[in-house]
Amino acid sequence: MSSQEIKFEIKELSVLEISDFFKAHDNDYFEKLSDRVNINEYSEKLLESSIQFTLWDNVNLIGLSPCYFNNVEEKVGYISSLTIKEGFRGRKLGSKLIARIGEYAKEHGFNVVMVKIHYLNEMSHQFYKKNGFTDFIADKENAFRLLRLEVE
């Protein structure tokens, strides 16, 4: 499948679509998502408060990055997660999602996009750094890194 057939959309998914996607990819996270949150409740929260940046292969959801753009006072957006379905990884689709998120932030007057990752998740750390993020907070004791992207 060529990358030309991949379609990007900002699309409001249903709670079931969000939770099914996260359940299917539960083991893809550095720490299982279901070990950290109730996926159904998390999906409901995302539907209520986030914007879902999605990637589609014809009719199949292959990438999802829910983001919060509700900190209007400080003009800071937050990436809740970014997941690409196995078999589609390594095609720079995650980087394309990051670029779209940055464009959205800029179009809506946000200056910064932040993401929180596990402190030991070096693969995600390198991915975000390659996509323009810089370390903002590295809290080894509480096992997280907060990275920031300046939106230009």
mmCIF file with all atom_site columns, C-alpha atoms in Angstrom:
data_model
loop_
_atom_site.group_PDB
_atom_site.id
_atom_site.type_symbol
_atom_site.label_atom_id
_atom_site.label_alt_id
_atom_site.label_comp_id
_atom_site.label_asym_id
_atom_site.label_entity_id
_atom_site.label_seq_id
_atom_site.pdbx_PDB_ins_code
_atom_site.Cartn_x
_atom_site.Cartn_y
_atom_site.Cartn_z
_atom_site.occupancy
_atom_site.B_iso_or_equiv
_atom_site.pdbx_formal_charge
_atom_site.auth_seq_id
_atom_site.auth_comp_id
_atom_site.auth_asym_id
_atom_site.auth_atom_id
_atom_site.pdbx_PDB_model_num
ATOM 1   C CA . MET A 1 1   ? 0.000   0.000  0.000  1.00 0.00 ? 1   MET A CA 1
ATOM 2   C CA . SER A 1 2   ? 1.539   3.328  -0.965 1.00 0.00 ? 2   SER A CA 1
ATOM 3   C CA . SER A 1 3   ? 1.537   6.349  1.308  1.00 0.00 ? 3   SER A CA 1
ATOM 4   C CA . GLN A 1 4   ? -0.537  8.173  -1.336 1.00 0.00 ? 4   GLN A CA 1
ATOM 5   C CA . GLU A 1 5   ? -3.520  6.030  -0.330 1.00 0.00 ? 5   GLU A CA 1
ATOM 6   C CA . ILE A 1 6   ? -3.248  7.120  3.295  1.00 0.00 ? 6   ILE A CA 1
ATOM 7   C CA . LYS A 1 7   ? -5.746  9.826  4.192  1.00 0.00 ? 7   LYS A CA 1
ATOM 8   C CA . PHE A 1 8   ? -5.393  12.295 7.065  1.00 0.00 ? 8   PHE A CA 1
ATOM 9   C CA . GLU A 1 9   ? -8.531  13.638 8.753  1.00 0.00 ? 9   GLU A CA 1
ATOM 10  C CA . ILE A 1 10  ? -9.508  15.561 11.811 1.00 0.00 ? 10  ILE A CA 1
ATOM 11  C CA . LYS A 1 11  ? -12.525 13.452 12.612 1.00 0.00 ? 11  LYS A CA 1
ATOM 12  C CA . GLU A 1 12  ? -14.676 13.031 15.677 1.00 0.00 ? 12  GLU A CA 1
ATOM 13  C CA . LEU A 1 13  ? -14.690 9.314  16.310 1.00 0.00 ? 13  LEU A CA 1
ATOM 14  C CA . SER A 1 14  ? -17.245 7.481  18.423 1.00 0.00 ? 14  SER A CA 1
ATOM 15  C CA . VAL A 1 15  ? -16.341 6.253  21.901 1.00 0.00 ? 15  VAL A CA 1
ATOM 16  C CA . LEU A 1 16  ? -16.466 2.714  20.513 1.00 0.00 ? 16  LEU A CA 1
ATOM 17  C CA . GLU A 1 17  ? -14.065 3.543  17.645 1.00 0.00 ? 17  GLU A CA 1
ATOM 18  C CA . ILE A 1 18  ? -11.613 5.172  20.061 1.00 0.00 ? 18  ILE A CA 1
ATOM 19  C CA . SER A 1 19  ? -11.784 2.401  22.667 1.00 0.00 ? 19  SER A CA 1
ATOM 20  C CA . ASP A 1 20  ? -11.584 -0.371 20.037 1.00 0.00 ? 20  ASP A CA 1
ATOM 21  C CA . PHE A 1 21  ? -8.486  1.249  18.535 1.00 0.00 ? 21  PHE A CA 1
ATOM 22  C CA . PHE A 1 22  ? -6.787  1.599  21.926 1.00 0.00 ? 22  PHE A CA 1
ATOM 23  C CA . LYS A 1 23  ? -7.726  -1.943 22.966 1.00 0.00 ? 23  LYS A CA 1
ATOM 24  C CA . ALA A 1 24  ? -6.307  -3.318 19.702 1.00 0.00 ? 24  ALA A CA 1
ATOM 25  C CA . HIS A 1 25  ? -3.050  -1.452 20.350 1.00 0.00 ? 25  HIS A CA 1
ATOM 26  C CA . ASP A 1 26  ? -2.864  -1.827 24.121 1.00 0.00 ? 26  ASP A CA 1
ATOM 27  C CA . ASN A 1 27  ? 0.423   -3.730 23.945 1.00 0.00 ? 27  ASN A CA 1
ATOM 28  C CA . ASP A 1 28  ? 2.001   -1.174 21.593 1.00 0.00 ? 28  ASP A CA 1
ATOM 29  C CA . TYR A 1 29  ? 2.642   1.321  24.372 1.00 0.00 ? 29  TYR A CA 1
ATOM 30  C CA . PHE A 1 30  ? 5.776   1.413  26.502 1.00 0.00 ? 30  PHE A CA 1
ATOM 31  C CA . GLU A 1 31  ? 3.475   0.672  29.431 1.00 0.00 ? 31  GLU A CA 1
ATOM 32  C CA . LYS A 1 32  ? 0.196   -1.005 28.552 1.00 0.00 ? 32  LYS A CA 1
ATOM 33  C CA . LEU A 1 33  ? -2.481  1.644  28.320 1.00 0.00 ? 33  LEU A CA 1
ATOM 34  C CA . SER A 1 34  ? -4.943  -0.553 30.216 1.00 0.00 ? 34  SER A CA 1
ATOM 35  C CA . ASP A 1 35  ? -2.487  -0.682 33.148 1.00 0.00 ? 35  ASP A CA 1
ATOM 36  C CA . ARG A 1 36  ? -2.668  3.109  33.431 1.00 0.00 ? 36  ARG A CA 1
ATOM 37  C CA . VAL A 1 37  ? -6.270  3.963  32.562 1.00 0.00 ? 37  VAL A CA 1
ATOM 38  C CA . ASN A 1 38  ? -9.698  2.453  32.078 1.00 0.00 ? 38  ASN A CA 1
ATOM 39  C CA . ILE A 1 39  ? -9.756  2.509  28.275 1.00 0.00 ? 39  ILE A CA 1
ATOM 40  C CA . ASN A 1 40  ? -13.529 2.992  28.022 1.00 0.00 ? 40  ASN A CA 1
ATOM 41  C CA . GLU A 1 41  ? -13.528 5.945  30.444 1.00 0.00 ? 41  GLU A CA 1
ATOM 42  C CA . TYR A 1 42  ? -10.432 7.391  28.782 1.00 0.00 ? 42  TYR A CA 1
ATOM 43  C CA . SER A 1 43  ? -12.126 7.112  25.379 1.00 0.00 ? 43  SER A CA 1
ATOM 44  C CA . GLU A 1 44  ? -15.191 8.966  26.695 1.00 0.00 ? 44  GLU A CA 1
ATOM 45  C CA . LYS A 1 45  ? -12.975 11.749 28.062 1.00 0.00 ? 45  LYS A CA 1
ATOM 46  C CA . LEU A 1 46  ? -11.162 12.003 24.734 1.00 0.00 ? 46  LEU A CA 1
ATOM 47  C CA . LEU A 1 47  ? -14.434 12.247 22.831 1.00 0.00 ? 47  LEU A CA 1
ATOM 48  C CA . GLU A 1 48  ? -15.660 15.012 25.142 1.00 0.00 ? 48  GLU A CA 1
ATOM 49  C CA . SER A 1 49  ? -12.499 17.111 25.271 1.00 0.00 ? 49  SER A CA 1
ATOM 50  C CA . SER A 1 50  ? -10.033 16.264 22.494 1.00 0.00 ? 50  SER A CA 1
ATOM 51  C CA . ILE A 1 51  ? -9.605  16.692 18.795 1.00 0.00 ? 51  ILE A CA 1
ATOM 52  C CA . GLN A 1 52  ? -8.858  13.399 17.084 1.00 0.00 ? 52  GLN A CA 1
ATOM 53  C CA . PHE A 1 53  ? -6.165  13.555 14.401 1.00 0.00 ? 53  PHE A CA 1
ATOM 54  C CA . THR A 1 54  ? -6.601  10.372 12.367 1.00 0.00 ? 54  THR A CA 1
ATOM 55  C CA . LEU A 1 55  ? -5.002  8.417  9.535  1.00 0.00 ? 55  LEU A CA 1
ATOM 56  C CA . TRP A 1 56  ? -7.053  6.109  7.319  1.00 0.00 ? 56  TRP A CA 1
ATOM 57  C CA . ASP A 1 57  ? -6.241  3.382  4.837  1.00 0.00 ? 57  ASP A CA 1
ATOM 58  C CA . ASN A 1 58  ? -9.425  3.448  2.762  1.00 0.00 ? 58  ASN A CA 1
ATOM 59  C CA . VAL A 1 59  ? -11.988 2.688  5.511  1.00 0.00 ? 59  VAL A CA 1
ATOM 60  C CA . ASN A 1 60  ? -9.627  1.430  8.243  1.00 0.00 ? 60  ASN A CA 1
ATOM 61  C CA . LEU A 1 61  ? -8.347  3.615  11.056 1.00 0.00 ? 61  LEU A CA 1
ATOM 62  C CA . ILE A 1 62  ? -4.570  3.130  11.062 1.00 0.00 ? 62  ILE A CA 1
ATOM 63  C CA . GLY A 1 63  ? -3.401  6.080  13.156 1.00 0.00 ? 63  GLY A CA 1
ATOM 64  C CA . LEU A 1 64  ? -4.810  8.127  15.996 1.00 0.00 ? 64  LEU A CA 1
ATOM 65  C CA . SER A 1 65  ? -3.518  11.088 17.956 1.00 0.00 ? 65  SER A CA 1
ATOM 66  C CA . PRO A 1 66  ? -6.066  12.699 20.269 1.00 0.00 ? 66  PRO A CA 1
ATOM 67  C CA . CYS A 1 67  ? -4.964  16.192 21.311 1.00 0.00 ? 67  CYS A CA 1
ATOM 68  C CA . TYR A 1 68  ? -6.232  18.780 23.744 1.00 0.00 ? 68  TYR A CA 1
ATOM 69  C CA . PHE A 1 69  ? -6.437  22.375 22.621 1.00 0.00 ? 69  PHE A CA 1
ATOM 70  C CA . ASN A 1 70  ? -8.381  23.725 25.574 1.00 0.00 ? 70  ASN A CA 1
ATOM 71  C CA . ASN A 1 71  ? -5.647  25.705 27.350 1.00 0.00 ? 71  ASN A CA 1
ATOM 72  C CA . VAL A 1 72  ? -6.531  28.854 25.447 1.00 0.00 ? 72  VAL A CA 1
ATOM 73  C CA . GLU A 1 73  ? -5.157  31.258 28.079 1.00 0.00 ? 73  GLU A CA 1
ATOM 74  C CA . GLU A 1 74  ? -1.615  29.884 27.912 1.00 0.00 ? 74  GLU A CA 1
ATOM 75  C CA . LYS A 1 75  ? -1.974  28.875 24.226 1.00 0.00 ? 75  LYS A CA 1
ATOM 76  C CA . VAL A 1 76  ? -0.629  25.369 24.923 1.00 0.00 ? 76  VAL A CA 1
ATOM 77  C CA . GLY A 1 77  ? -1.889  22.198 23.251 1.00 0.00 ? 77  GLY A CA 1
ATOM 78  C CA . TYR A 1 78  ? -1.268  18.667 24.498 1.00 0.00 ? 78  TYR A CA 1
ATOM 79  C CA . ILE A 1 79  ? -0.807  15.415 22.619 1.00 0.00 ? 79  ILE A CA 1
ATOM 80  C CA . SER A 1 80  ? -2.537  12.713 24.628 1.00 0.00 ? 80  SER A CA 1
ATOM 81  C CA . SER A 1 81  ? -1.073  9.865  22.574 1.00 0.00 ? 81  SER A CA 1
ATOM 82  C CA . LEU A 1 82  ? 0.080   9.022  19.076 1.00 0.00 ? 82  LEU A CA 1
ATOM 83  C CA . THR A 1 83  ? -0.410  5.509  17.754 1.00 0.00 ? 83  THR A CA 1
ATOM 84  C CA . ILE A 1 84  ? 0.199   4.083  14.297 1.00 0.00 ? 84  ILE A CA 1
ATOM 85  C CA . LYS A 1 85  ? -1.014  0.577  13.481 1.00 0.00 ? 85  LYS A CA 1
ATOM 86  C CA . GLU A 1 86  ? 1.720   -2.016 13.027 1.00 0.00 ? 86  GLU A CA 1
ATOM 87  C CA . GLY A 1 87  ? 2.407   -2.571 9.344  1.00 0.00 ? 87  GLY A CA 1
ATOM 88  C CA . PHE A 1 88  ? 2.151   1.175  8.692  1.00 0.00 ? 88  PHE A CA 1
ATOM 89  C CA . ARG A 1 89  ? 5.005   2.218  10.956 1.00 0.00 ? 89  ARG A CA 1
ATOM 90  C CA . GLY A 1 90  ? 8.296   3.358  9.492  1.00 0.00 ? 90  GLY A CA 1
ATOM 91  C CA . ARG A 1 91  ? 6.611   5.402  6.761  1.00 0.00 ? 91  ARG A CA 1
ATOM 92  C CA . LYS A 1 92  ? 6.915   8.743  8.563  1.00 0.00 ? 92  LYS A CA 1
ATOM 93  C CA . LEU A 1 93  ? 3.150   8.790  9.165  1.00 0.00 ? 93  LEU A CA 1
ATOM 94  C CA . GLY A 1 94  ? 3.711   9.742  12.817 1.00 0.00 ? 94  GLY A CA 1
ATOM 95  C CA . SER A 1 95  ? 5.840   12.665 11.669 1.00 0.00 ? 95  SER A CA 1
ATOM 96  C CA . LYS A 1 96  ? 3.078   13.711 9.275  1.00 0.00 ? 96  LYS A CA 1
ATOM 97  C CA . LEU A 1 97  ? 0.587   13.626 12.144 1.00 0.00 ? 97  LEU A CA 1
ATOM 98  C CA . ILE A 1 98  ? 2.921   15.790 14.244 1.00 0.00 ? 98  ILE A CA 1
ATOM 99  C CA . ALA A 1 99  ? 3.191   18.269 11.358 1.00 0.00 ? 99  ALA A CA 1
ATOM 100 C CA . ARG A 1 100 ? -0.622  18.423 11.053 1.00 0.00 ? 100 ARG A CA 1
ATOM 101 C CA . ILE A 1 101 ? -0.984  18.910 14.792 1.00 0.00 ? 101 ILE A CA 1
ATOM 102 C CA . GLY A 1 102 ? 1.548   21.763 14.626 1.00 0.00 ? 102 GLY A CA 1
ATOM 103 C CA . GLU A 1 103 ? -0.335  23.339 11.697 1.00 0.00 ? 103 GLU A CA 1
ATOM 104 C CA . TYR A 1 104 ? -3.618  23.059 13.589 1.00 0.00 ? 104 TYR A CA 1
ATOM 105 C CA . ALA A 1 105 ? -2.053  24.640 16.674 1.00 0.00 ? 105 ALA A CA 1
ATOM 106 C CA . LYS A 1 106 ? -0.696  27.555 14.659 1.00 0.00 ? 106 LYS A CA 1
ATOM 107 C CA . GLU A 1 107 ? -3.993  28.074 12.800 1.00 0.00 ? 107 GLU A CA 1
ATOM 108 C CA . HIS A 1 108 ? -5.816  28.245 16.133 1.00 0.00 ? 108 HIS A CA 1
ATOM 109 C CA . GLY A 1 109 ? -3.402  30.619 17.866 1.00 0.00 ? 109 GLY A CA 1
ATOM 110 C CA . PHE A 1 110 ? -1.485  28.132 19.997 1.00 0.00 ? 110 PHE A CA 1
ATOM 111 C CA . ASN A 1 111 ? 2.228   28.724 20.553 1.00 0.00 ? 111 ASN A CA 1
ATOM 112 C CA . VAL A 1 112 ? 3.265   25.400 22.079 1.00 0.00 ? 112 VAL A CA 1
ATOM 113 C CA . VAL A 1 113 ? 2.359   21.718 21.825 1.00 0.00 ? 113 VAL A CA 1
ATOM 114 C CA . MET A 1 114 ? 3.439   19.436 24.660 1.00 0.00 ? 114 MET A CA 1
ATOM 115 C CA . VAL A 1 115 ? 3.603   15.684 25.131 1.00 0.00 ? 115 VAL A CA 1
ATOM 116 C CA . LYS A 1 116 ? 4.289   13.571 28.213 1.00 0.00 ? 116 LYS A CA 1
ATOM 117 C CA . ILE A 1 117 ? 6.113   10.255 27.782 1.00 0.00 ? 117 ILE A CA 1
ATOM 118 C CA . HIS A 1 118 ? 7.560   7.604  30.093 1.00 0.00 ? 118 HIS A CA 1
ATOM 119 C CA . TYR A 1 119 ? 11.033  8.597  31.252 1.00 0.00 ? 119 TYR A CA 1
ATOM 120 C CA . LEU A 1 120 ? 12.594  5.356  29.976 1.00 0.00 ? 120 LEU A CA 1
ATOM 121 C CA . ASN A 1 121 ? 10.812  5.352  26.606 1.00 0.00 ? 121 ASN A CA 1
ATOM 122 C CA . GLU A 1 122 ? 13.840  6.248  24.527 1.00 0.00 ? 122 GLU A CA 1
ATOM 123 C CA . MET A 1 123 ? 12.188  5.371  21.211 1.00 0.00 ? 123 MET A CA 1
ATOM 124 C CA . SER A 1 124 ? 9.395   7.937  21.762 1.00 0.00 ? 124 SER A CA 1
ATOM 125 C CA . HIS A 1 125 ? 11.878  10.433 23.134 1.00 0.00 ? 125 HIS A CA 1
ATOM 126 C CA . GLN A 1 126 ? 13.970  10.222 19.957 1.00 0.00 ? 126 GLN A CA 1
ATOM 127 C CA . PHE A 1 127 ? 10.868  10.315 17.732 1.00 0.00 ? 127 PHE A CA 1
ATOM 128 C CA . TYR A 1 128 ? 9.599   13.542 19.283 1.00 0.00 ? 128 TYR A CA 1
ATOM 129 C CA . LYS A 1 129 ? 13.059  15.118 19.245 1.00 0.00 ? 129 LYS A CA 1
ATOM 130 C CA . LYS A 1 130 ? 13.378  14.310 15.519 1.00 0.00 ? 130 LYS A CA 1
ATOM 131 C CA . ASN A 1 131 ? 10.076  16.121 15.068 1.00 0.00 ? 131 ASN A CA 1
ATOM 132 C CA . GLY A 1 132 ? 11.231  19.346 16.708 1.00 0.00 ? 132 GLY A CA 1
ATOM 133 C CA . PHE A 1 133 ? 10.318  18.760 20.348 1.00 0.00 ? 133 PHE A CA 1
ATOM 134 C CA . THR A 1 134 ? 12.751  19.729 23.079 1.00 0.00 ? 134 THR A CA 1
ATOM 135 C CA . ASP A 1 135 ? 13.006  18.473 26.645 1.00 0.00 ? 135 ASP A CA 1
ATOM 136 C CA . PHE A 1 136 ? 11.040  20.661 29.013 1.00 0.00 ? 136 PHE A CA 1
ATOM 137 C CA . ILE A 1 137 ? 10.893  18.572 32.189 1.00 0.00 ? 137 ILE A CA 1
ATOM 138 C CA . ALA A 1 138 ? 12.680  15.292 32.848 1.00 0.00 ? 138 ALA A CA 1
ATOM 139 C CA . ASP A 1 139 ? 11.392  13.813 36.099 1.00 0.00 ? 139 ASP A CA 1
ATOM 140 C CA . LYS A 1 140 ? 13.236  10.550 36.658 1.00 0.00 ? 140 LYS A CA 1
ATOM 141 C CA . GLU A 1 141 ? 11.716  10.049 40.111 1.00 0.00 ? 141 GLU A CA 1
ATOM 142 C CA . ASN A 1 142 ? 8.156   10.112 38.739 1.00 0.00 ? 142 ASN A CA 1
ATOM 143 C CA . ALA A 1 143 ? 9.211   8.392  35.493 1.00 0.00 ? 143 ALA A CA 1
ATOM 144 C CA . PHE A 1 144 ? 8.086   10.954 32.937 1.00 0.00 ? 144 PHE A CA 1
ATOM 145 C CA . ARG A 1 145 ? 9.424   13.455 30.443 1.00 0.00 ? 145 ARG A CA 1
ATOM 146 C CA . LEU A 1 146 ? 7.509   16.466 29.261 1.00 0.00 ? 146 LEU A CA 1
ATOM 147 C CA . LEU A 1 147 ? 8.564   17.663 25.826 1.00 0.00 ? 147 LEU A CA 1
ATOM 148 C CA . ARG A 1 148 ? 7.533   20.835 24.037 1.00 0.00 ? 148 ARG A CA 1
ATOM 149 C CA . LEU A 1 149 ? 7.256   21.951 20.457 1.00 0.00 ? 149 LEU A CA 1
ATOM 150 C CA . GLU A 1 150 ? 7.382   25.665 19.704 1.00 0.00 ? 150 GLU A CA 1
ATOM 151 C CA . VAL A 1 151 ? 4.821   26.380 17.010 1.00 0.00 ? 151 VAL A CA 1
ATOM 152 C CA . GLU A 1 152 ? 6.129   28.864 14.463 1.00 0.00 ? 152 GLU A CA 1
#
